[in-house]
XYZ file of C-alpha atoms in Angstrom:
668
model
C 13.758 36.907 10.960
C 13.957 32.981 10.125
C 10.580 31.394 8.892
C 10.271 27.436 8.988
C 7.077 26.357 7.135
C 6.061 22.933 8.295
C 3.689 20.612 6.549
C 1.361 20.489 9.697
C 0.901 21.665 13.002
C 2.220 18.647 14.852
C 5.553 19.124 13.189
C 5.716 22.784 13.814
C 5.378 22.201 17.523
C 8.090 19.598 17.475
C 10.307 21.833 15.694
C 9.457 24.826 17.882
C 10.283 22.476 21.191
C 13.853 21.538 19.905
C 14.731 25.210 19.265
C 16.622 26.831 22.015
C 14.440 29.525 23.728
C 11.127 30.219 25.172
C 8.062 29.262 22.485
C 5.255 32.059 22.331
C 2.302 31.184 20.445
C 1.188 33.452 17.726
C -1.979 33.487 15.140
C -0.949 30.503 12.966
C 2.603 30.556 14.178
C 5.070 29.711 16.910
C 7.688 32.433 17.873
C 10.981 31.146 19.319
C 13.472 33.962 19.552
C 14.231 34.935 15.939
C 12.776 31.905 14.460
C 9.149 31.569 13.505
C 7.754 28.258 12.796
C 4.480 28.209 10.667
C 2.788 25.247 9.085
C 0.357 24.444 6.164
C -2.833 22.326 6.866
C -2.364 19.610 4.355
C -2.339 21.166 0.881
C -3.290 24.619 1.287
C -3.593 25.024 -2.657
C -5.258 22.632 -4.959
C -5.293 22.426 -9.072
C -8.102 25.051 -10.355
C -11.133 23.593 -11.807
C -11.698 23.496 -15.561
C -14.066 26.577 -15.225
C -11.220 28.588 -13.927
C -9.557 28.398 -17.099
C -12.693 28.848 -19.333
C -16.468 29.295 -17.968
C -17.809 27.283 -20.540
C -16.356 24.247 -18.897
C -18.714 24.768 -16.152
C -21.238 22.462 -18.464
C -19.920 18.930 -19.164
C -19.731 18.309 -22.760
C -18.005 15.776 -24.800
C -16.721 18.192 -27.312
C -14.749 19.970 -24.637
C -12.699 17.196 -23.943
C -9.923 16.798 -23.498
C -9.451 19.589 -21.249
C -5.755 20.594 -21.421
C -4.718 23.945 -19.471
C -2.308 25.971 -21.614
C -0.898 27.239 -17.997
C -1.770 25.627 -14.986
C -3.114 27.362 -11.887
C -3.284 26.723 -8.344
C -6.356 27.904 -6.281
C -6.448 28.311 -2.424
C -8.451 25.672 -0.767
C -11.752 27.030 0.767
C -10.640 26.524 4.406
C -6.745 27.293 3.823
C -7.285 31.140 3.231
C -6.622 32.277 6.871
C -3.265 30.111 6.908
C -2.412 31.598 3.691
C -2.562 34.817 4.916
C -0.539 33.999 8.104
C 2.177 32.766 5.856
C 2.209 35.443 3.405
C 2.630 38.114 5.990
C 5.456 35.910 7.593
C 7.216 35.810 4.244
C 7.075 39.532 3.827
C 9.077 39.918 7.164
C 11.451 37.021 6.495
C 15.064 37.045 5.724
C 15.580 33.113 5.483
C 13.182 30.475 4.842
C 13.279 26.519 5.850
C 10.827 24.004 3.804
C 9.985 21.423 6.537
C 7.520 19.341 4.543
C 7.376 15.597 5.270
C 10.362 13.651 3.531
C 8.508 12.495 0.727
C 7.172 13.178 -2.684
C 4.018 14.774 -1.666
C 5.529 16.656 1.217
C 7.986 18.375 -0.943
C 5.274 19.413 -3.126
C 2.816 20.392 -0.397
C 5.139 23.424 0.921
C 7.100 23.972 -2.079
C 4.024 24.937 -3.890
C 3.008 27.456 -1.071
C 6.246 29.031 -1.158
C 6.157 29.545 -4.982
C 2.508 30.911 -5.009
C 3.385 33.284 -2.351
C 6.174 34.565 -4.643
C 9.235 34.062 -2.272
C 12.465 34.643 -4.492
C 15.247 34.254 -1.834
C 16.969 30.937 -1.052
C 15.469 28.054 0.785
C 16.826 25.266 2.982
C 15.315 21.916 3.528
C 14.674 20.600 6.713
C 13.958 16.543 6.717
C 12.153 15.131 9.839
C 11.464 11.370 10.133
C 11.225 11.309 13.890
C 9.357 13.954 16.139
C 11.317 13.169 19.134
C 13.478 16.230 20.296
C 16.978 14.826 19.758
C 16.049 13.678 16.379
C 14.501 16.919 15.407
C 17.792 18.693 17.060
C 19.928 16.571 14.837
C 17.760 17.438 11.760
C 17.887 21.166 12.537
C 21.758 21.055 12.622
C 21.724 19.525 9.131
C 19.605 21.942 6.997
C 20.224 21.248 3.357
C 19.689 23.295 0.004
C 16.202 22.833 -1.007
C 17.378 23.087 -4.645
C 18.838 19.496 -4.217
C 15.137 18.377 -3.823
C 13.832 20.208 -6.921
C 13.656 17.115 -9.194
C 11.509 15.504 -6.477
C 9.225 18.511 -6.499
C 8.953 18.246 -10.375
C 7.953 14.627 -9.989
C 5.239 15.377 -7.483
C 4.250 18.468 -9.715
C 3.871 16.184 -12.692
C 2.066 13.587 -10.804
C -0.523 15.945 -9.756
C -0.989 17.027 -13.043
C -1.159 14.012 -14.784
C -3.837 13.026 -12.237
C -5.747 16.169 -13.079
C -5.858 15.633 -16.648
C -6.622 11.667 -16.526
C -9.153 12.128 -13.699
C -11.198 15.449 -15.064
C -11.331 14.279 -18.572
C -11.978 10.420 -18.194
C -14.598 10.797 -15.397
C -16.381 13.659 -17.620
C -16.344 11.536 -20.719
C -17.677 8.276 -18.720
C -20.221 10.159 -16.911
C -21.732 11.785 -19.731
C -21.679 8.423 -21.798
C -23.491 6.856 -18.388
C -25.931 9.690 -18.518
C -26.783 8.892 -22.179
C -27.135 4.995 -21.059
C -29.303 5.878 -18.427
C -27.030 5.975 -15.297
C -27.940 8.985 -12.955
C -24.465 9.830 -11.263
C -20.959 10.462 -11.483
C -18.537 7.662 -12.583
C -15.200 8.637 -11.355
C -12.387 7.293 -13.312
C -8.608 7.593 -11.762
C -5.354 6.313 -12.765
C -4.975 4.033 -9.787
C -8.503 3.514 -8.174
C -9.767 2.167 -11.346
C -6.945 -0.680 -12.101
C -7.724 -1.435 -8.043
C -11.217 -1.790 -8.798
C -10.267 -3.813 -11.822
C -8.608 -6.184 -9.786
C -11.601 -6.792 -7.566
C -14.106 -6.918 -10.244
C -11.994 -9.716 -12.348
C -11.623 -11.706 -9.083
C -15.231 -11.591 -8.285
C -16.018 -12.942 -11.791
C -13.461 -15.581 -11.539
C -15.143 -16.547 -8.222
C -18.589 -16.399 -9.751
C -17.610 -18.462 -13.284
C -15.486 -20.976 -11.143
C -16.567 -24.830 -11.472
C -15.109 -26.761 -8.893
C -13.418 -29.964 -10.281
C -13.001 -33.241 -8.474
C -9.247 -34.394 -7.989
C -7.807 -37.357 -5.851
C -4.886 -37.740 -3.688
C -3.317 -40.968 -2.776
C -1.325 -41.303 0.390
C 0.716 -44.110 2.127
C 1.821 -44.534 5.641
C 5.283 -45.963 5.326
C 7.478 -48.051 8.149
C 11.321 -46.997 7.901
C 14.041 -48.038 10.279
C 13.729 -45.095 12.733
C 9.793 -44.964 12.653
C 6.984 -43.882 10.370
C 6.139 -41.298 8.063
C 3.303 -40.440 5.403
C 4.180 -39.970 1.868
C 1.904 -38.873 -1.368
C 1.687 -40.426 -4.561
C 3.284 -38.454 -7.829
C 1.132 -39.489 -10.794
C 2.890 -39.550 -14.025
C 2.042 -36.949 -17.030
C 0.224 -40.073 -18.894
C -2.372 -39.676 -16.492
C -5.108 -36.959 -16.370
C -3.551 -33.902 -14.468
C -4.480 -30.294 -14.211
C -2.075 -27.697 -14.494
C -1.062 -28.058 -10.896
C -0.292 -31.791 -11.316
C -3.593 -32.780 -9.533
C -5.106 -36.306 -10.613
C -8.725 -35.536 -11.792
C -9.461 -39.401 -12.337
C -10.123 -41.458 -9.484
C -9.535 -44.956 -11.249
C -5.647 -44.815 -11.509
C -5.379 -44.179 -7.674
C -7.847 -46.939 -6.901
C -5.913 -49.267 -9.192
C -2.625 -48.487 -7.303
C -4.417 -48.407 -3.874
C -5.297 -52.119 -4.438
C -1.663 -53.222 -4.608
C -0.365 -50.999 -1.868
C -1.241 -52.908 1.602
C 1.981 -54.441 2.527
C 3.972 -53.451 -0.365
C 7.659 -52.799 -0.088
C 10.102 -50.130 -1.812
C 12.996 -48.188 -1.159
C 14.180 -44.648 -0.418
C 15.799 -43.535 -3.912
C 16.343 -39.956 -3.204
C 17.088 -37.862 0.055
C 17.714 -34.250 -0.081
C 18.607 -32.844 3.596
C 19.691 -29.494 4.024
C 20.349 -26.988 6.978
C 18.918 -23.732 6.233
C 19.540 -20.453 7.929
C 16.958 -17.465 7.892
C 17.098 -14.233 8.956
C 14.167 -12.443 10.839
C 11.725 -10.662 8.688
C 12.869 -6.765 7.922
C 11.193 -4.078 9.967
C 7.991 -2.842 8.369
C 7.380 -0.471 5.574
C 3.663 1.141 6.012
C 2.304 -1.434 3.328
C 4.053 -4.520 4.658
C 2.592 -3.282 8.270
C -0.908 -3.013 6.894
C -0.910 -6.651 5.343
C 0.346 -8.041 8.698
C -2.117 -5.932 10.866
C -4.959 -6.917 8.654
C -4.161 -10.524 8.977
C -3.557 -10.692 12.661
C -5.974 -8.068 14.131
C -8.522 -7.565 11.070
C -7.595 -4.215 10.891
C -8.243 -2.267 7.871
C -5.561 -0.388 5.661
C -7.074 2.865 6.545
C -7.234 2.060 10.130
C -3.698 1.317 10.163
C -2.494 4.290 8.658
C -4.684 6.282 11.105
C -3.277 4.550 13.868
C 0.340 5.109 12.769
C -0.159 8.819 12.022
C -1.543 9.102 15.682
C 1.536 7.081 17.010
C 3.886 9.373 15.155
C 2.384 12.664 15.794
C 0.257 12.576 18.801
C 2.395 9.905 20.835
C 5.672 10.375 19.038
C 6.189 6.754 19.718
C 7.199 5.849 16.172
C 9.203 7.251 13.202
C 7.574 8.590 10.045
C 5.164 6.069 9.025
C 4.450 6.620 5.581
C 7.592 4.780 4.264
C 8.141 2.671 1.698
C 11.371 1.329 2.957
C 12.222 -1.813 5.080
C 15.718 -0.830 6.256
C 17.219 1.254 8.938
C 20.309 3.479 8.493
C 23.597 2.003 9.844
C 24.261 4.987 12.612
C 21.251 3.797 14.184
C 22.254 0.474 15.010
C 24.773 1.557 17.852
C 22.114 2.896 19.894
C 19.268 0.984 19.226
C 19.881 -1.417 22.199
C 19.231 1.564 24.619
C 16.548 3.048 22.713
C 14.517 -0.484 22.711
C 15.130 -1.057 26.368
C 14.099 2.531 27.177
C 10.765 2.201 25.062
C 10.022 -1.150 26.299
C 10.477 -0.712 30.129
C 6.840 -0.304 30.858
C 5.477 -3.291 29.103
C 6.047 -6.697 29.993
C 5.449 -8.053 26.489
C 8.371 -5.877 25.239
C 10.565 -6.678 28.164
C 10.051 -10.461 27.581
C 10.951 -10.068 23.721
C 13.878 -7.630 24.777
C 15.404 -10.624 27.148
C 16.258 -12.510 24.198
C 18.078 -9.887 22.233
C 22.050 -9.378 21.312
C 22.855 -6.072 20.648
C 26.132 -6.725 19.577
C 24.842 -8.557 16.339
C 24.959 -6.576 13.089
C 21.787 -7.333 11.419
C 21.250 -6.894 7.541
C 18.187 -4.671 8.282
C 20.724 -1.936 8.832
C 21.784 -0.886 5.386
C 22.337 2.967 4.213
C 22.427 1.692 0.423
C 18.756 0.535 0.533
C 17.654 3.777 2.615
C 16.217 6.266 0.778
C 14.320 9.506 1.899
C 13.245 7.692 4.875
C 13.798 4.502 6.516
C 11.485 1.654 8.042
C 9.141 2.281 10.535
C 10.568 2.107 14.206
C 10.309 2.952 17.884
C 11.744 6.337 18.447
C 12.750 5.593 22.110
C 9.874 7.252 23.985
C 8.823 5.139 26.717
C 5.741 2.751 25.701
C 2.784 2.965 28.513
C 0.019 0.772 26.789
C -2.361 1.896 29.156
C -2.304 5.569 27.823
C -3.100 3.974 24.192
C -6.324 2.590 22.603
C -6.137 -1.178 22.043
C -5.362 -0.968 18.190
C -2.497 1.705 18.985
C -0.703 -0.590 21.387
C -1.300 -3.604 18.986
C 0.338 -1.621 16.077
C 3.055 -0.227 18.306
C 4.070 -3.854 19.503
C 4.206 -5.310 15.780
C 6.518 -2.296 14.559
C 8.737 -2.687 18.032
C 8.615 -6.381 17.614
C 10.200 -6.404 14.127
C 12.916 -4.204 14.999
C 13.654 -6.236 18.236
C 13.641 -9.482 16.220
C 16.884 -8.083 14.226
C 18.859 -8.699 17.404
C 17.801 -12.477 17.752
C 19.553 -15.403 16.266
C 18.728 -16.506 12.966
C 16.196 -19.351 12.510
C 17.991 -22.469 11.899
C 16.255 -25.735 10.407
C 16.863 -29.047 8.836
C 14.736 -29.412 5.629
C 14.129 -33.075 4.355
C 12.818 -34.007 1.155
C 12.390 -37.789 0.462
C 11.629 -39.770 -2.468
C 10.366 -43.288 -2.249
C 10.040 -45.760 -5.153
C 7.105 -48.422 -4.326
C 5.630 -50.721 -7.137
C 7.381 -48.698 -9.689
C 5.704 -45.428 -8.559
C 7.070 -42.285 -7.060
C 5.821 -41.122 -3.709
C 7.257 -37.983 -1.741
C 7.572 -36.695 1.643
C 8.912 -33.575 3.331
C 9.667 -32.406 6.715
C 11.124 -29.689 8.650
C 13.018 -29.667 12.066
C 13.718 -26.621 13.914
C 17.243 -26.477 15.134
C 17.444 -23.121 16.705
C 14.337 -21.102 17.149
C 16.023 -17.851 16.967
C 13.409 -14.965 16.366
C 10.717 -17.334 15.432
C 8.973 -17.558 18.614
C 8.291 -13.874 18.587
C 6.072 -14.194 15.377
C 4.029 -17.390 15.992
C 3.225 -19.799 18.830
C 2.106 -22.471 16.419
C 3.441 -25.903 16.596
C 5.826 -26.968 13.701
C 4.747 -30.010 11.523
C 6.485 -32.869 13.119
C 9.925 -33.652 11.297
C 10.688 -36.710 9.403
C 12.354 -39.651 11.312
C 16.085 -40.157 10.685
C 16.397 -41.474 6.793
C 18.881 -43.232 4.858
C 19.288 -43.090 1.192
C 18.357 -46.699 -0.051
C 16.979 -47.906 2.989
C 13.802 -50.370 2.685
C 10.152 -49.019 3.295
C 6.913 -50.756 3.925
C 3.635 -49.712 3.244
C 1.408 -50.241 6.427
C -1.545 -48.323 5.439
C -2.875 -46.071 2.474
C -5.958 -44.113 1.109
C -7.479 -41.800 -1.010
C -8.700 -38.281 -0.251
C -11.253 -36.980 -2.595
C -11.113 -33.120 -2.788
C -12.623 -30.475 -4.827
C -10.689 -27.479 -6.480
C -11.319 -24.338 -4.752
C -12.093 -21.011 -6.375
C -9.780 -17.843 -5.979
C -10.167 -16.274 -2.602
C -12.168 -12.864 -2.587
C -9.749 -9.817 -1.879
C -9.459 -8.453 1.662
C -7.555 -5.150 2.692
C -4.412 -7.500 3.213
C -4.567 -9.462 0.064
C -5.507 -6.149 -2.232
C -2.663 -4.141 -0.659
C -0.363 -7.019 -1.038
C -1.599 -7.283 -4.734
C -0.890 -3.555 -5.125
C 2.554 -4.113 -3.598
C 3.397 -7.027 -6.237
C 1.362 -5.761 -9.037
C 3.507 -7.541 -11.607
C 1.700 -10.552 -10.911
C -1.292 -9.206 -12.216
C 0.430 -8.125 -15.437
C -0.216 -10.276 -18.645
C 2.459 -8.682 -20.926
C 5.808 -10.281 -20.342
C 8.062 -7.329 -21.111
C 5.962 -4.955 -18.827
C 6.004 -7.864 -16.153
C 9.512 -8.061 -16.370
C 9.764 -4.155 -16.069
C 7.428 -3.813 -12.990
C 8.977 -6.471 -10.995
C 10.753 -5.228 -8.008
C 9.292 -1.919 -8.545
C 6.800 0.049 -5.898
C 3.725 -1.387 -7.552
C 0.366 0.188 -7.864
C -0.255 3.435 -5.600
C 2.215 4.464 -2.854
C 2.631 3.678 0.834
C 0.800 6.962 1.550
C -2.150 6.201 -0.978
C -3.121 2.452 -1.058
C -5.372 2.590 2.249
C -7.140 5.753 0.954
C -7.636 4.179 -2.611
C -9.486 1.409 -1.004
C -11.500 3.938 1.140
C -12.161 6.015 -1.746
C -13.739 2.907 -3.765
C -16.052 2.106 -0.738
C -17.228 5.444 -0.272
C -18.184 5.905 -4.220
C -20.001 2.851 -4.235
C -17.712 0.752 -6.223
C -16.618 -1.603 -3.743
C -18.365 -2.794 -0.317
C -17.046 -4.867 2.593
C -18.789 -8.245 3.056
C -17.563 -10.526 6.157
C -13.967 -8.934 6.105
C -13.886 -9.434 2.264
C -13.850 -6.577 -0.666
C -16.491 -6.986 -3.175
C -17.242 -4.896 -6.289
C -20.729 -3.685 -6.576
C -22.935 -3.749 -9.896
C -21.896 -0.037 -10.573
C -18.227 -1.035 -9.942
C -18.609 -3.947 -12.510
C -20.356 -1.788 -15.038
C -17.734 0.973 -15.047
C -15.170 -1.702 -15.605
C -16.834 -3.318 -18.391
C -17.569 -0.073 -20.011
C -14.094 1.461 -19.940
C -11.340 0.314 -22.321
C -9.218 -2.576 -21.025
C -6.322 -0.519 -20.723
C -7.720 1.981 -18.369
C -8.847 -0.895 -15.866
C -5.530 -2.699 -15.857
C -2.256 -1.817 -13.681
C 0.334 -1.681 -16.507
C -0.164 2.195 -17.259
C -0.064 3.346 -13.580
C 2.635 1.065 -12.553
C 4.522 2.512 -15.427
C 3.384 5.841 -14.587
C 5.398 5.599 -11.060
C 8.455 4.213 -12.802
C 8.567 7.494 -15.017
C 7.844 9.587 -11.680
C 10.756 8.036 -10.113
C 12.942 8.815 -13.105
C 11.971 12.419 -12.700
C 12.557 12.383 -9.059
C 15.978 11.080 -9.699
C 16.747 13.851 -12.097
C 17.047 11.319 -14.948
C 14.035 12.488 -17.203
C 12.378 15.719 -17.348
C 8.272 15.931 -16.799
C 7.693 17.031 -20.337
C 7.781 13.928 -22.254
C 6.054 12.203 -19.402
C 3.240 14.655 -19.615
C 3.085 14.485 -23.531
C 2.744 10.715 -23.627
C -0.129 11.009 -21.064
C -2.141 13.422 -23.214
C -1.579 11.043 -26.263
C -2.713 8.099 -24.287
C -5.600 10.414 -23.019
C -6.862 10.948 -26.357
C -6.876 7.678 -27.447
C -8.926 6.722 -24.347
C -11.211 9.535 -24.882
C -11.990 8.185 -28.643
C -13.510 4.970 -26.939
C -16.101 6.549 -24.669
C -19.243 4.884 -26.163
C -22.845 5.050 -24.739
C -23.861 1.636 -26.695
C -21.131 0.001 -24.647
C -22.101 1.594 -21.258
C -25.796 0.699 -21.916
C -24.683 -2.765 -22.751
C -22.296 -2.922 -19.480
C -25.049 -1.346 -17.374
C -27.593 -4.063 -18.502
C -25.052 -7.195 -18.061
C -24.140 -6.246 -14.606
C -27.571 -5.250 -13.162
C -27.843 -7.318 -10.129
C -24.296 -8.387 -10.247
C -22.668 -7.448 -7.044
C -23.665 -6.634 -3.497
C -25.494 -3.202 -3.016
C -23.571 -0.679 -1.054
C -25.078 0.609 2.271
C -26.645 4.149 2.277
C -24.659 6.523 4.251
C -26.282 8.319 7.245
C -27.171 11.386 4.849
C -29.545 9.343 3.068
C -27.543 9.647 -0.198
C -26.477 6.384 -1.638
C -22.788 5.727 -1.800
C -23.045 5.783 -5.655
C -23.595 9.418 -5.834
C -27.401 9.096 -7.008
C -29.054 12.038 -5.112
C -31.948 11.040 -2.752
C -34.578 13.534 -3.760
C -35.299 15.858 -6.707
C -34.247 18.823 -4.891
C -30.787 16.615 -3.974
C -30.497 15.902 -7.616
C -30.691 19.525 -8.552
C -28.145 20.345 -5.762
C -25.868 17.435 -6.876
C -25.902 18.603 -10.649
C -25.169 22.403 -9.748
C -22.213 21.054 -7.382
C -20.799 18.971 -10.089
C -20.845 21.614 -12.670
C -19.050 23.993 -10.218
C -16.487 21.486 -9.332
C -13.834 20.235 -11.086
C -15.708 16.935 -12.358
C -13.533 14.314 -10.839
C -13.837 13.415 -7.295
C -10.751 11.737 -7.806
C -9.075 15.190 -7.201
C -11.027 15.871 -4.011
C -8.156 14.821 -1.858
C -7.722 12.771 1.208
C -8.353 13.848 4.847
C -6.845 11.918 7.850
C -7.870 12.722 11.435
C -4.914 14.322 13.421
C -6.463 14.793 16.936
C -9.187 17.110 17.064
C -7.948 18.750 13.630
C -8.155 17.503 10.216
C -5.190 18.099 7.787
C -5.580 17.390 3.911
C -2.969 16.364 1.354
C -4.063 16.055 -2.025
C -5.357 12.955 -3.517
C -2.300 11.374 -4.608
C -2.465 8.455 -6.966
C -6.288 8.387 -6.093
């Protein structure tokens, strides 16, 4: 008997449907001929809590830290015991086994840890599925690989899990205990990704609060040229008072020049006109989609992830959504026209977009060299019926389809003009943009472009017909939103100060992963460290206090982004997990030595009243974790003593229809 273990029931059903023969439902499994397909419910196992290694760890004490297991253990999740028994019984009868976890690092860990925990000693095949439609699943079943090929991916995922346990358990206990000594009642959760993300928001809030607007002044002039009129802006020289962005801080020089400008004549001294061609934006990765959907539809990052999971699992309209790739396999190009036309036949919007396509084009988005374990989000070809979807589902599907359809449109062609004028020995500049071939552009915006400059000839005379000064104020940084915070996590090198690390992190995956960024934001909201205000994300007083009390290195992104780099080298078999974990332990001991109740007390005092207050959830328990009554306090203390000590490790849950499945809280 062959046993296939899928990551979740929806994937198991798709596999069973693609197998030849009649499917019979069994307890926790599907039987198709001589093949049984069963499933996990997200992670069936979780790292054992500290007291599983030593009962004295039930009591939180600073002198216990760091807690480092000599031999790592996994324990069944409370609601997973029934499914584990199903898998154990099936493995006893199986003579061959297929691992069908999702095609990513966590998917590799999720199924393989169960296989090892249940003691299977035989060979294991690997089934990689990124599209739940029957033809795609059938192709994947015909292309099984040896699971040993993915052992480095498993090692990386396991190293990540253990590192997160060590970091979260020890630092959360340390700062919770120092917080109690300083008068804070509640768990202070520290995570190797969630805390730097909180640090980004807290520092942005402080920059906004401390910002002092400064006036600056912009002098413009309307010019007459042979072919018409245009507006140009004065470029004050360095001998004038300028800020670091070249803005004029004193009005007097502008006033002096303005008085001389009416009727003044000059010449066009430099003209740069270039024709540019621009390809369509690439198909989406999950994070890129979350950024766009937040800007266009005000969807939260978690909402986008949940919608994508529904489109993938329940409706089978899109390919695997938790992808960090923006390219598609070259083999998909030939059939993409038929696939998209079939998908869009029932929707007027998609039909309009498809009318402008040329499927003989060879778009840059189809590039095998840039496709890894999974490819960009794309329609599966299943007909899209918007009336059967919720409005958010239809909106997200159209965004995904649009970015793939746009690959088969002509390039956007523009004429970019930069003109520099000399008037009264001063420099004025103007620039314009003319669209020559709209190409894919109308699929993305209906806004009118700024008018192009009139035809210009270098050296031609110009005359000033009007001029004035616009008085402006510098503006503070914008508060983070879901879109800008996801983008910051994607491009974390911008927020790194050390030049060598900044160079190293440029062009890497950034902070967190595609699968975890939305969860990280929601975790910080639920724990009362962040709140949403009018679409913006702001740090609470508790969030600010935690950031101030922690060592600076624990609140900045360098460490965790470099973790991701190390994990990638492990996943690519370029490094063993041991040195990575040894380095982590050295860092951990250094951080623990900095736990100080005095610093925490000072942080709590300085941040009291700083930041908005999180709303209380319906249960009456504040999001900060502070119990609402004496009875609740006692219950909370008992619960904290019996658990692992860090809610960083509690995992994440995502809605799958009426069933909840859980994967461990990767990178939270």
